[in-house]
Each structure stands twice: as C-alpha cells, then as structure tokens.
C-alpha cells in the first residue's frame, strides 16, 4: 500500500476508532433492543477539500481538510469530525491515486465491519462507504455498499419469525411498540421485500386491524409506515427523477427523461394514497409527480378522487361534488331555501365523517351572498356558504354538529392563500353561532381553547363583534375572557367601546382571573383597560367599592408594550 494511502487512512481511522469505541461502550449499557433492530451504524463518508481547517494557526502550511461523517449529514448542519490533512496530499494527483485510496478505504472498513471486535449491534447488516474528493476544481464521488451476509441472513430469519408470530398470529398477540419503526423500514427495503402493493398492503392492513381498538398504537403504526414510505419515495423516485430546488421550502423539478418501471410507479402511487389520512398535501403532491412520470392511475385519482368518499350528491335543491385528493368541495344551490342548505351541509358532514380532510376549499354557486360582521374575515365562497346557512335558525343544531366535527388544532381551511386571513376549520360556523345565540357560547369557548393563537389572527377581531352583539353581562364575561385569551399576542389592542362600570361585573372579572396565570391576567386586562396609566387614571376618579376592585386588578397588571 502506498505511503500516502496509509497516512490518509491513519488520519481517518483515528477519528472513526474514537467514535466506534464510544458507541461500543454506550451500546453495552443498553438492553431494551427491538428484536428487529439488527444494528445501528450503516454509513461512513470521508470527504477531502482543499479548504484550510479553521483551527490551524495563521501561516501554518495546510493541505486541506478531511471530514469524516458517521451518519448522513443534514444540509443545514455539519457534524463531521474534521482533521487537517498532511503533506501526503501532495502525492495524490491522479484519478488512479484517488481510486486506489477509495479501494483501500473500503477494504479497511469491510475488515472492521465484518469483525467481531465490537458490540454485535454496532453495525447494521450493510454499510455505505462514500468518498468525496476535490480534484482539479470539481468533486469526485465514489460509493460502495458493503454487506455482512451472516447478519443479513439472521435479519431475514428474524423477520420471517416476527411476521409469523407477531403480525399474522391471532389477537391478543401484537408486536411490541418499539418494533413498528423497524418493521416499516423492512417493508420498503428491497433486501427483504419486493416493493409491490400485493406484497406490502396485506401486512400494513393486518397491523391496522390489530390496532383498531387502540387509538394510540393505531396512530403510531400509521406514523411509522408513513415515514418509511416517504423515505422510500424520496430515495427511489424524487432524488432519481427530480431535482431538489428552493431555498426555504423544497421544490422538486422533473429533470430526467428516464422513467421508473411500472412496478415502481405503481408503488409510488400506492404510497401517495397512503399519505392521505395524515398528510393530504403530500398525497396530492406525490400524485402530481406520478402524473409527470406518466402514471395514468395518478391522473385518474387527481381527476376523480381516491374513491373513499362520496364524489357527488344531487337533488332538485342542490348539487354537490367532492375530490378528496384535491381537497375540494363544490356546492351549487339550485333553490334558495332552508332545505337546500340543510342537504348541502349534511353532504359536507358526511364527507368529513368518511375522512375527508377538514382543511378543504369550497366553490359555491348561490344567488345569496351573506357574510359575518367580523373584521378581517375573508369574504370567500366558504365564508359565504356558512353565512348563508346561518340565516336559517333551524340549521343551527346541524351547524353545531358540523363545527364539532370540523374543529382541529393546527389545521386551516384552504379558502384563502396562507395569510393573516387563514382560519381553523369550523371558524365561520362557530363565529356565527356565537353571535346569533347564547346557546352556543360553550362551543365558542371550546373553539378558543383549540385555536392556534400564534399562527391565526382573526379571533382578535371576534371579541369586538361579540360585544357589539351581546353587550357585557355576567353571563357574557367568561366567554369574553376566553376569547381574549385566544388572541394573537403580536396584534393585541385594547377593545373599543367596552366599559366595566358595575361592581358585579368587576367582581365577576376578578373571580375568573383569580385562577389564571399571571401572564393570562395581564393579557386580558390590557385588552380591557389599555395601559397601566389608563387604569391608574380611572382609579383616581372612582369611589368604593369600584376603586378597591380596580386596585386589585391594577396589582395584577404589568406594563404591556407592543
């Protein structure tokens, strides 16, 4: 072996050996392994660039930097072990030198990888070895996958036993919770399965059936295989046929005339459909990619929906059409009457009950055009539909049923582009019900407890509309407090036209704020009274018992600055 290779590998191995010894000690303390977890480390990348190592003193001769990665690096963070290359780099001048270096690196890693010198879990059954090397202004890339055939055979045997005794066995036998992640990874690993729908789908469904009575395990299994599917899609489809672009958000642009084979494309479409329950945006995006790759099946789904929901419903009064892939609902009101809106609303409820995404967008054809008197609410067709429904008091109970079903934290309707006018599903119905009837005050309070106050703004303006409609009373005050607590902090302003000028109202306010956190009290009091100075000035003009109660509120109030 050439001296430059020996010295280069010595610098690399010094870092790797230190890491592997630490890992070896750590693994010796762990006992709670999944039976499907063959081993941990499966990646090594060595990279040389001519860039000087930062820690070298000024004036010190440098021969570039060697970076050693023990796991695939993230684009936004570099956790490599870095060492200054020695003067041996002057001898690495030709392609064949670099190729010889990579061959020696693979030989060294394979010897370590196959040995029994370390903890049995230190390495997975496979090890990716990568060399990136700067040469004549460009980067050369070499990659090889090493296999430990004994471990691979053991993994296959363990997997077969797991499927027989844990997956296919009758209830109450279930896999351990820690096994789900690894089993999902096996499903998309070509060393263990062919990625065919007929082979993978029965196993997915078998575990879903087993977990159906346990919501936590059911959702965890969905999360495990969804994550594994996304990784497969990125590695085998997106990274192969598309180019990653975008500075803040990832965009994939078709950049290859090559196309996946029919089996791969069918599996990609299958993966897209599996995303629907948890990630409807990913489902739509993947199907659009599959369409670009020539999938007629993807075109069908994009045009007609997944087939899991009722695509059309029609009567003499209304027509409804839905596409769950595009997250779109179209409603046409043929007769402007209560029953037409009842039928349309019931259709939407039935869609949501079958799993239709709650953050949909709606197209409306109607001669009526009503909107709620709440500032900053988008005058969208979705808003118009619910405002039209709200003109019929007999529909209020059905609207409440819809709202209970639709509310979901950290979700938004798609009736507007993402902006300050984005609102949580159920917003238009709940805002209207809260304005029109005190029977739905508890629904408003539930909504305010769910709304994402950091990323939604319109609830700030609801308090004013709510007060204009109901005035201020002992019954209204607790609802108002919940509304104020849900406000977006960055846009807080004192309410206009509010006046707590009765002892009973101040007593009620104190009663409800006593159980709140300090910051919550300050939050509410700023919106009611404005600044500390304003409240102080009012106290100077009051008499007992109002003065004493206001002084108590002043004691809770800090200077709020915006």
Coordinates of C-alpha atoms in Angstrom, one line a residue:
X1 CA 0.0 0.0 0.0
X2 CA 1.3 3.4 -0.9
X3 CA 2.5 5.6 1.9
X4 CA 0.1 8.4 1.1
X5 CA -2.8 5.9 1.4
X6 CA -1.5 4.6 4.8
X7 CA -1.2 8.1 6.2
X8 CA -4.5 9.3 4.9
X9 CA -6.3 6.2 6.3
X10 CA -4.5 6.6 9.6
X11 CA -5.9 10.1 10.0
X12 CA -9.4 8.9 9.1
X13 CA -9.2 5.9 11.3
X14 CA -8.1 7.8 14.4
X15 CA -11.4 9.7 14.3
X16 CA -13.5 6.7 13.4
X17 CA -12.0 4.4 16.1
X18 CA -12.6 7.1 18.7
X19 CA -16.3 7.2 17.6
X20 CA -16.8 3.5 17.4
X21 CA -15.2 2.9 20.9
X22 CA -17.6 5.4 22.4
X23 CA -20.5 3.8 20.6
X24 CA -19.4 0.4 21.7
X25 CA -19.4 1.5 25.4
X26 CA -22.8 3.1 25.0
X27 CA -24.4 0.0 23.5
X28 CA -23.0 -2.2 26.2
X29 CA -25.3 -0.3 28.6
X30 CA -28.5 -0.7 26.5
X31 CA -30.8 -3.7 26.9
X32 CA -34.2 -2.7 25.5
X33 CA -33.5 -3.5 21.9
X34 CA -36.2 -4.3 19.4
X35 CA -35.8 -7.8 18.0
X36 CA -35.9 -6.3 14.5
X37 CA -33.0 -3.9 15.2
X38 CA -30.0 -5.6 13.6
X39 CA -27.5 -2.8 14.2
X40 CA -27.1 0.9 14.4
X41 CA -24.3 2.3 12.2
X42 CA -24.7 1.9 8.4
X43 CA -22.9 5.0 7.0
X44 CA -19.4 6.4 6.6
X45 CA -18.4 9.2 4.4
X46 CA -14.9 10.7 4.0
X47 CA -14.5 14.0 2.3
X48 CA -11.4 15.9 1.3
X49 CA -11.4 19.6 0.3
X50 CA -8.6 22.0 -0.3
X51 CA -10.1 24.4 2.2
X52 CA -7.9 25.2 5.2
X53 CA -9.0 23.8 8.6
X54 CA -10.2 26.8 10.7
X55 CA -8.3 25.9 13.8
X56 CA -4.9 26.0 12.1
X57 CA -2.8 29.0 13.1
X58 CA -2.1 31.7 10.5
X59 CA 0.9 30.9 8.4
X60 CA 0.9 27.1 9.1
X61 CA 1.2 25.1 5.9
X62 CA -2.0 23.4 5.1
X63 CA -3.0 20.6 2.8
X64 CA -6.8 20.8 3.0
X65 CA -9.4 19.3 5.4
X66 CA -10.6 15.8 5.9
X67 CA -14.2 15.5 7.1
X68 CA -15.5 12.2 8.4
X69 CA -19.2 11.6 8.7
X70 CA -20.7 8.7 10.7
X71 CA -24.2 9.3 9.5
X72 CA -25.8 11.0 6.5
X73 CA -25.3 14.8 7.1
X74 CA -28.2 17.3 7.2
X75 CA -28.0 20.1 4.6
X76 CA -28.3 22.7 7.4
X77 CA -25.8 21.3 9.9
X78 CA -22.3 19.8 9.6
X79 CA -21.4 17.4 12.5
X80 CA -18.4 15.9 10.8
X81 CA -15.1 15.0 12.6
X82 CA -12.6 17.3 10.9
X83 CA -8.8 16.9 10.7
X84 CA -6.1 18.7 8.8
X85 CA -4.7 16.7 6.0
X86 CA -0.9 16.1 6.0
X87 CA 1.7 16.8 3.3
X88 CA 1.0 13.4 1.8
X89 CA -1.8 15.1 -0.1
X90 CA 0.9 16.4 -2.5
X91 CA 1.3 12.8 -3.8
X92 CA -2.4 12.4 -4.6
X93 CA -2.5 14.0 -8.1
X94 CA -4.2 11.5 -10.4
X95 CA -7.5 9.8 -10.7
X96 CA -6.0 6.4 -10.2
X97 CA -4.5 7.7 -6.9
X98 CA -7.9 8.6 -5.7
X99 CA -9.5 5.4 -6.9
X100 CA -6.7 3.4 -5.0
X101 CA -7.5 5.5 -1.9
X102 CA -11.2 4.6 -2.1
X103 CA -10.4 0.9 -2.6
X104 CA -8.2 0.9 0.4
X105 CA -10.8 2.7 2.5
X106 CA -13.4 0.1 1.5
X107 CA -11.0 -2.7 2.4
X108 CA -10.3 -1.2 5.8
X109 CA -14.0 -0.6 6.6
X110 CA -15.0 -4.0 5.4
X111 CA -12.4 -5.6 7.7
X112 CA -13.8 -3.7 10.7
X113 CA -17.4 -4.1 9.6
X114 CA -17.1 -7.9 9.3
X115 CA -15.1 -8.4 12.5
X116 CA -16.4 -9.5 15.9
X117 CA -14.3 -6.9 17.8
X118 CA -17.2 -4.7 18.6
X119 CA -20.7 -4.9 20.1
X120 CA -22.9 -7.0 17.8
X121 CA -25.3 -4.0 17.4
X122 CA -22.6 -1.5 16.5
X123 CA -23.1 -2.1 12.7
X124 CA -26.2 -2.8 10.7
X125 CA -26.0 -5.7 8.1
X126 CA -25.0 -3.1 5.5
X127 CA -22.5 -0.2 5.4
X128 CA -22.5 2.6 2.9
X129 CA -18.9 3.8 2.3
X130 CA -18.5 7.1 0.4
X131 CA -15.5 9.1 -0.6
X132 CA -15.9 12.7 -1.9
X133 CA -12.7 14.2 -3.2
X134 CA -11.9 17.6 -4.7
X135 CA -9.8 17.3 -7.8
X136 CA -9.0 19.9 -10.4
X137 CA -11.9 22.2 -9.5
X138 CA -14.6 19.5 -9.3
X139 CA -15.8 16.9 -6.8
X140 CA -15.3 13.2 -7.5
X141 CA -17.8 10.8 -5.8
X142 CA -17.3 7.2 -5.0
X143 CA -19.8 4.9 -3.2
X144 CA -19.9 1.2 -2.3
X145 CA -22.3 -0.8 -0.2
X146 CA -20.7 -3.5 2.0
X147 CA -22.8 -6.4 3.2
X148 CA -22.5 -8.7 6.2
X149 CA -24.1 -11.7 4.8
X150 CA -24.3 -13.5 8.1
X151 CA -26.2 -10.6 9.6
X152 CA -28.4 -10.3 6.6
X153 CA -29.4 -14.0 6.8
X154 CA -30.1 -13.5 10.5
X155 CA -32.2 -10.5 9.8
X156 CA -34.3 -12.4 7.2
X157 CA -34.8 -15.3 9.6
X158 CA -35.8 -12.9 12.4
X159 CA -38.2 -11.0 10.2
X160 CA -39.9 -14.2 9.0
X161 CA -40.4 -15.3 12.6
X162 CA -41.7 -11.9 13.6
X163 CA -44.3 -11.9 10.8
X164 CA -45.5 -15.4 11.7
X165 CA -45.6 -15.0 15.4
X166 CA -46.5 -11.3 15.9
X167 CA -48.1 -10.0 12.7
X168 CA -50.1 -12.9 11.4
X169 CA -50.9 -14.5 14.8
X170 CA -54.4 -14.0 16.2
X171 CA -55.2 -11.4 18.8
X172 CA -54.4 -10.7 21.5
X173 CA -50.8 -11.1 20.2
X174 CA -49.4 -7.9 18.9
X175 CA -45.9 -6.6 18.1
X176 CA -44.1 -4.6 20.8
X177 CA -44.4 -0.8 20.3
X178 CA -40.7 -0.5 19.6
X179 CA -40.9 -3.0 16.7
X180 CA -43.2 -0.8 14.5
X181 CA -40.5 1.6 13.3
X182 CA -38.1 -1.2 12.2
X183 CA -40.8 -3.4 10.6
X184 CA -42.0 -0.4 8.5
X185 CA -38.4 0.1 7.3
X186 CA -38.2 -3.6 6.3
X187 CA -41.3 -3.2 4.2
X188 CA -39.5 -0.6 1.9
X189 CA -36.1 -2.4 1.9
X190 CA -35.5 -4.4 -1.3
X191 CA -33.2 -6.8 0.6
X192 CA -36.3 -8.1 2.4
X193 CA -39.4 -7.3 0.2
X194 CA -40.3 -6.5 -3.3
X195 CA -42.0 -3.2 -3.3
X196 CA -45.3 -4.4 -4.7
X197 CA -48.7 -3.4 -3.5
X198 CA -49.8 -7.0 -3.3
X199 CA -46.9 -7.9 -1.0
X200 CA -46.9 -4.9 1.3
X201 CA -50.5 -3.9 1.6
X202 CA -51.8 -7.0 3.4
X203 CA -49.1 -6.5 6.1
X204 CA -50.0 -2.9 6.5
X205 CA -53.7 -3.7 6.9
X206 CA -53.1 -6.6 9.2
X207 CA -51.5 -4.4 11.8
X208 CA -54.1 -1.7 11.3
X209 CA -56.7 -4.2 12.1
X210 CA -54.8 -5.4 15.1
X211 CA -54.5 -1.9 16.5
X212 CA -58.0 -0.7 15.6
X213 CA -59.2 -0.9 19.2
X214 CA -56.1 1.1 20.5
X215 CA -56.0 4.6 19.1
X216 CA -52.5 5.4 20.3
X217 CA -51.0 2.2 18.7
X218 CA -53.1 2.6 15.6
X219 CA -51.8 6.2 15.0
X220 CA -48.3 5.2 15.9
X221 CA -48.3 2.4 13.3
X222 CA -49.7 4.9 10.7
X223 CA -46.9 7.3 11.5
X224 CA -44.2 4.6 11.3
X225 CA -45.1 3.3 7.8
X226 CA -45.9 6.8 6.5
X227 CA -42.4 8.0 7.5
X228 CA -40.8 4.9 5.9
X229 CA -42.9 5.4 2.7
X230 CA -41.8 9.0 2.4
X231 CA -38.1 8.0 2.8
X232 CA -38.5 5.4 0.0
X233 CA -40.3 7.9 -2.2
X234 CA -37.5 10.4 -1.8
X235 CA -34.7 7.9 -2.3
X236 CA -36.1 5.9 -5.2
X237 CA -38.3 8.4 -7.1
X238 CA -37.7 12.1 -6.2
X239 CA -34.0 12.0 -5.9
X240 CA -33.7 9.9 -9.1
X241 CA -36.1 11.7 -11.5
X242 CA -36.4 15.1 -10.0
X243 CA -34.1 17.9 -8.9
X244 CA -34.4 19.5 -5.5
X245 CA -34.8 23.3 -5.6
X246 CA -36.0 26.0 -3.3
X247 CA -34.2 28.0 -0.6
X248 CA -36.8 27.9 2.2
X249 CA -39.1 25.2 1.0
X250 CA -38.2 22.2 -1.0
X251 CA -39.5 22.0 -4.6
X252 CA -38.9 19.1 -6.9
X253 CA -38.5 19.7 -10.7
X254 CA -38.6 16.9 -13.2
X255 CA -35.1 16.7 -14.7
X256 CA -34.7 13.4 -16.3
X257 CA -36.0 11.7 -19.4
X258 CA -35.7 8.4 -17.7
X259 CA -38.8 6.9 -16.1
X260 CA -39.3 4.3 -13.3
X261 CA -40.6 0.9 -14.3
X262 CA -44.3 0.2 -14.0
X263 CA -43.9 -1.7 -10.7
X264 CA -42.0 1.2 -9.1
X265 CA -44.5 3.7 -10.4
X266 CA -47.5 1.7 -9.1
X267 CA -45.9 1.5 -5.7
X268 CA -45.2 5.3 -5.7
X269 CA -48.9 5.9 -6.4
X270 CA -49.8 3.5 -3.6
X271 CA -47.6 5.4 -1.2
X272 CA -49.2 8.6 -2.3
X273 CA -52.7 7.3 -1.4
X274 CA -51.4 6.0 2.0
X275 CA -50.4 9.6 2.9
X276 CA -54.0 10.8 2.7
X277 CA -55.1 10.3 6.3
X278 CA -52.1 12.0 7.8
X279 CA -50.6 14.2 5.1
X280 CA -53.2 15.1 2.4
X281 CA -50.8 17.7 0.9
X282 CA -48.1 15.1 0.4
X283 CA -50.7 12.8 -1.2
X284 CA -51.6 15.4 -3.7
X285 CA -48.0 16.4 -4.4
X286 CA -46.9 12.8 -4.9
X287 CA -49.8 12.1 -7.3
X288 CA -48.8 15.2 -9.3
X289 CA -45.3 13.9 -9.5
X290 CA -46.5 10.4 -10.6
X291 CA -48.6 12.1 -13.3
X292 CA -45.4 13.8 -14.6
X293 CA -43.8 10.4 -14.7
X294 CA -46.6 9.1 -16.9
X295 CA -48.9 7.4 -14.5
X296 CA -52.5 7.1 -15.8
X297 CA -53.6 5.9 -12.4
X298 CA -52.4 9.1 -10.8
X299 CA -54.3 11.2 -13.4
X300 CA -57.5 9.2 -12.6
X301 CA -57.1 9.9 -8.8
X302 CA -56.3 13.6 -9.4
X303 CA -59.4 14.0 -11.5
X304 CA -61.8 11.8 -9.6
X305 CA -60.5 11.5 -6.0
X306 CA -59.4 8.4 -4.1
X307 CA -62.8 6.7 -4.2
X308 CA -63.1 6.7 -0.4
X309 CA -65.7 9.4 -0.2
X310 CA -69.0 10.1 -2.0
X311 CA -67.9 12.0 -5.1
X312 CA -71.3 13.5 -6.0
X313 CA -74.7 14.1 -4.4
X314 CA -77.6 15.6 -6.2
X315 CA -81.2 16.6 -5.5
X316 CA -83.7 19.1 -7.0
X317 CA -82.4 21.6 -4.4
X318 CA -78.7 21.3 -4.6
X319 CA -75.7 19.6 -6.3
X320 CA -72.5 18.6 -4.5
X321 CA -69.2 17.3 -5.8
X322 CA -66.1 16.4 -3.9
X323 CA -62.5 15.4 -4.6
X324 CA -60.6 14.4 -1.5
X325 CA -57.2 14.3 -3.4
X326 CA -57.6 18.0 -4.4
X327 CA -59.3 18.8 -1.0
X328 CA -62.1 20.5 -2.9
X329 CA -65.9 20.6 -2.5
X330 CA -68.2 22.3 -5.0
X331 CA -71.8 23.2 -3.9
X332 CA -74.5 24.5 -6.2
X333 CA -77.7 25.8 -4.6
X334 CA -80.5 25.4 -7.1
X335 CA -83.3 26.6 -4.8
X336 CA -82.5 29.3 -2.2
X337 CA -84.3 27.8 0.8
X338 CA -83.5 26.2 4.1
X339 CA -83.8 22.6 2.9
X340 CA -81.2 23.1 0.1
X341 CA -78.7 24.4 2.6
X342 CA -79.6 21.5 5.0
X343 CA -78.9 19.0 2.3
X344 CA -75.6 20.7 1.3
X345 CA -74.4 20.9 4.9
X346 CA -75.3 17.3 5.5
X347 CA -73.3 16.3 2.5
X348 CA -70.2 18.1 3.8
X349 CA -70.7 16.5 7.2
X350 CA -70.9 13.0 5.7
X351 CA -67.7 13.7 3.7
X352 CA -65.9 14.6 6.9
X353 CA -67.2 11.5 8.7
X354 CA -65.6 9.4 6.0
X355 CA -62.2 11.0 6.5
X356 CA -62.3 13.9 4.0
X357 CA -59.7 16.5 5.0
X358 CA -61.1 19.2 7.3
X359 CA -59.0 21.9 5.7
X360 CA -60.8 21.9 2.4
X361 CA -61.6 24.7 0.0
X362 CA -65.1 25.2 -1.3
X363 CA -66.6 26.6 -4.6
X364 CA -70.1 27.9 -4.2
X365 CA -72.8 28.8 -6.7
X366 CA -75.6 30.6 -5.0
X367 CA -77.7 33.7 -5.5
X368 CA -77.5 34.7 -1.9
X369 CA -74.4 36.5 -0.6
X370 CA -74.1 36.9 3.1
X371 CA -71.1 37.4 5.3
X372 CA -70.5 37.7 9.1
X373 CA -69.9 41.2 10.5
X374 CA -66.4 40.3 11.8
X375 CA -63.4 42.4 10.7
X376 CA -60.7 40.7 8.7
X377 CA -62.7 37.5 7.9
X378 CA -62.0 36.7 4.2
X379 CA -65.1 37.1 2.0
X380 CA -64.6 33.7 0.4
X381 CA -67.1 31.4 -1.0
X382 CA -66.7 29.1 2.0
X383 CA -67.4 32.0 4.4
X384 CA -70.4 32.9 2.2
X385 CA -71.8 29.3 2.3
X386 CA -71.8 29.2 6.1
X387 CA -73.1 32.8 6.5
X388 CA -76.0 31.8 4.1
X389 CA -76.7 28.7 6.3
X390 CA -76.8 30.9 9.4
X391 CA -79.7 32.9 8.0
X392 CA -81.8 29.8 8.9
X393 CA -82.1 29.3 12.7
X394 CA -83.4 25.8 12.2
X395 CA -80.0 24.9 10.8
X396 CA -78.1 26.0 14.0
X397 CA -78.0 22.5 15.6
X398 CA -76.7 21.0 12.3
X399 CA -74.1 23.7 12.0
X400 CA -73.0 22.9 15.6
X401 CA -72.7 19.3 14.7
X402 CA -70.5 20.3 11.7
X403 CA -68.4 22.6 13.9
X404 CA -67.7 19.9 16.5
X405 CA -66.6 17.5 13.7
X406 CA -64.6 20.1 11.8
X407 CA -62.6 21.7 14.6
X408 CA -58.9 20.7 14.5
X409 CA -56.0 22.5 16.1
X410 CA -53.1 23.5 13.7
X411 CA -55.3 23.0 10.6
X412 CA -56.7 25.7 8.3
X413 CA -59.3 26.0 5.6
X414 CA -57.9 26.5 2.2
X415 CA -60.3 29.2 1.1
X416 CA -57.5 31.7 1.0
X417 CA -53.8 31.6 0.4
X418 CA -51.9 31.1 3.7
X419 CA -52.1 34.5 5.3
X420 CA -53.4 36.5 8.2
X421 CA -56.9 35.6 7.0
X422 CA -56.3 31.8 7.3
X423 CA -58.7 30.2 9.8
X424 CA -59.2 26.9 11.6
X425 CA -61.8 24.5 10.2
X426 CA -65.2 25.3 11.8
X427 CA -64.5 29.0 12.2
X428 CA -67.3 30.5 10.1
X429 CA -70.0 28.3 11.6
X430 CA -68.8 28.8 15.2
X431 CA -68.3 32.6 14.9
X432 CA -71.8 32.9 13.5
X433 CA -73.4 30.6 16.1
X434 CA -71.7 32.5 18.9
X435 CA -73.0 35.8 17.5
X436 CA -76.6 34.6 17.0
X437 CA -77.4 32.5 20.1
X438 CA -76.1 32.3 23.6
X439 CA -76.9 28.6 23.4
X440 CA -73.6 28.1 21.6
X441 CA -71.3 30.0 24.0
X442 CA -69.7 26.7 25.2
X443 CA -68.9 25.9 21.5
X444 CA -67.2 29.2 21.2
X445 CA -65.2 28.5 24.3
X446 CA -64.1 25.1 23.0
X447 CA -63.0 26.7 19.8
X448 CA -61.0 29.3 21.6
X449 CA -59.2 26.7 23.6
X450 CA -58.1 24.9 20.4
X451 CA -57.2 27.8 18.1
X452 CA -53.5 28.2 17.3
X453 CA -53.2 31.7 18.6
X454 CA -49.6 32.0 17.4
X455 CA -50.5 31.5 13.7
X456 CA -54.1 32.7 13.5
X457 CA -55.2 36.3 13.8
X458 CA -58.9 36.7 13.1
X459 CA -60.0 35.8 16.6
X460 CA -58.6 39.1 17.7
X461 CA -61.4 40.8 15.9
X462 CA -64.2 38.5 17.1
X463 CA -64.3 40.0 20.6
X464 CA -65.5 43.3 19.3
X465 CA -68.2 41.7 17.1
X466 CA -69.2 39.5 20.1
X467 CA -69.6 42.5 22.4
X468 CA -71.5 44.5 19.8
X469 CA -73.9 41.7 19.5
X470 CA -74.4 40.6 23.2
X471 CA -73.2 43.6 25.3
X472 CA -71.5 43.0 28.6
X473 CA -73.1 40.9 31.3
X474 CA -72.2 38.4 34.0
X475 CA -73.2 35.6 31.5
X476 CA -71.1 37.0 28.7
X477 CA -68.0 37.8 30.6
X478 CA -66.5 34.3 31.0
X479 CA -66.9 33.8 27.2
X480 CA -65.3 37.1 26.5
X481 CA -62.3 36.2 28.7
X482 CA -61.8 33.0 26.8
X483 CA -62.0 34.9 23.5
X484 CA -59.4 37.5 24.8
X485 CA -57.1 34.7 26.0
X486 CA -57.0 33.2 22.5
X487 CA -55.9 36.5 20.8
X488 CA -52.7 36.6 18.8
X489 CA -50.1 38.3 21.0
X490 CA -48.4 40.2 18.3
X491 CA -51.6 42.0 17.3
X492 CA -53.1 42.8 20.7
X493 CA -55.1 46.1 21.0
X494 CA -57.4 47.4 23.7
X495 CA -61.1 46.7 22.9
X496 CA -63.1 49.7 21.8
X497 CA -66.4 50.5 23.5
X498 CA -66.0 48.2 26.5
X499 CA -66.9 49.7 29.9
X500 CA -66.9 47.7 33.2
X501 CA -68.8 50.3 35.2
X502 CA -70.8 47.9 37.5
X503 CA -69.4 46.3 40.7
X504 CA -71.0 43.0 39.8
X505 CA -69.0 42.9 36.5
X506 CA -65.8 43.8 38.2
X507 CA -66.4 41.1 40.8
X508 CA -67.1 38.6 38.1
X509 CA -63.9 39.6 36.3
X510 CA -61.8 39.2 39.4
X511 CA -63.4 35.8 40.1
X512 CA -62.5 34.4 36.7
X513 CA -59.0 35.9 36.7
X514 CA -58.0 34.6 40.1
X515 CA -57.5 31.1 38.7
X516 CA -55.4 32.3 35.7
X517 CA -51.7 32.5 35.3
X518 CA -50.0 36.0 35.8
X519 CA -49.4 36.4 32.0
X520 CA -53.0 35.4 31.3
X521 CA -54.3 38.1 33.6
X522 CA -52.1 40.7 32.0
X523 CA -53.2 39.5 28.6
X524 CA -56.9 40.1 29.4
X525 CA -56.5 43.2 31.4
X526 CA -54.5 45.0 28.7
X527 CA -57.3 44.3 26.2
X528 CA -60.0 45.6 28.6
X529 CA -58.3 48.6 30.2
X530 CA -55.4 49.5 28.0
X531 CA -52.2 50.7 29.7
X532 CA -51.4 50.8 33.4
X533 CA -51.5 54.6 33.2
X534 CA -55.1 54.5 31.8
X535 CA -56.3 52.2 34.6
X536 CA -54.5 54.3 37.2
X537 CA -56.3 57.4 36.0
X538 CA -59.6 55.7 36.2
X539 CA -59.0 54.5 39.7
X540 CA -58.4 58.2 40.7
X541 CA -61.9 59.0 39.6
X542 CA -63.7 56.1 41.2
X543 CA -65.2 55.6 44.6
X544 CA -65.7 52.4 46.7
X545 CA -66.3 49.6 46.1
X546 CA -65.2 50.1 42.5
X547 CA -61.9 51.7 43.5
X548 CA -60.8 48.7 45.7
X549 CA -61.6 46.2 43.0
X550 CA -59.8 48.2 40.3
X551 CA -56.8 48.5 42.5
X552 CA -56.7 44.7 42.8
X553 CA -56.8 44.4 39.0
X554 CA -54.0 47.0 38.8
X555 CA -51.9 44.8 41.1
X556 CA -52.2 42.0 38.5
X557 CA -51.4 44.2 35.6
X558 CA -47.9 44.8 34.2
X559 CA -46.9 47.3 31.7
X560 CA -47.7 45.7 28.3
X561 CA -45.7 47.0 25.4
X562 CA -46.5 46.5 21.7

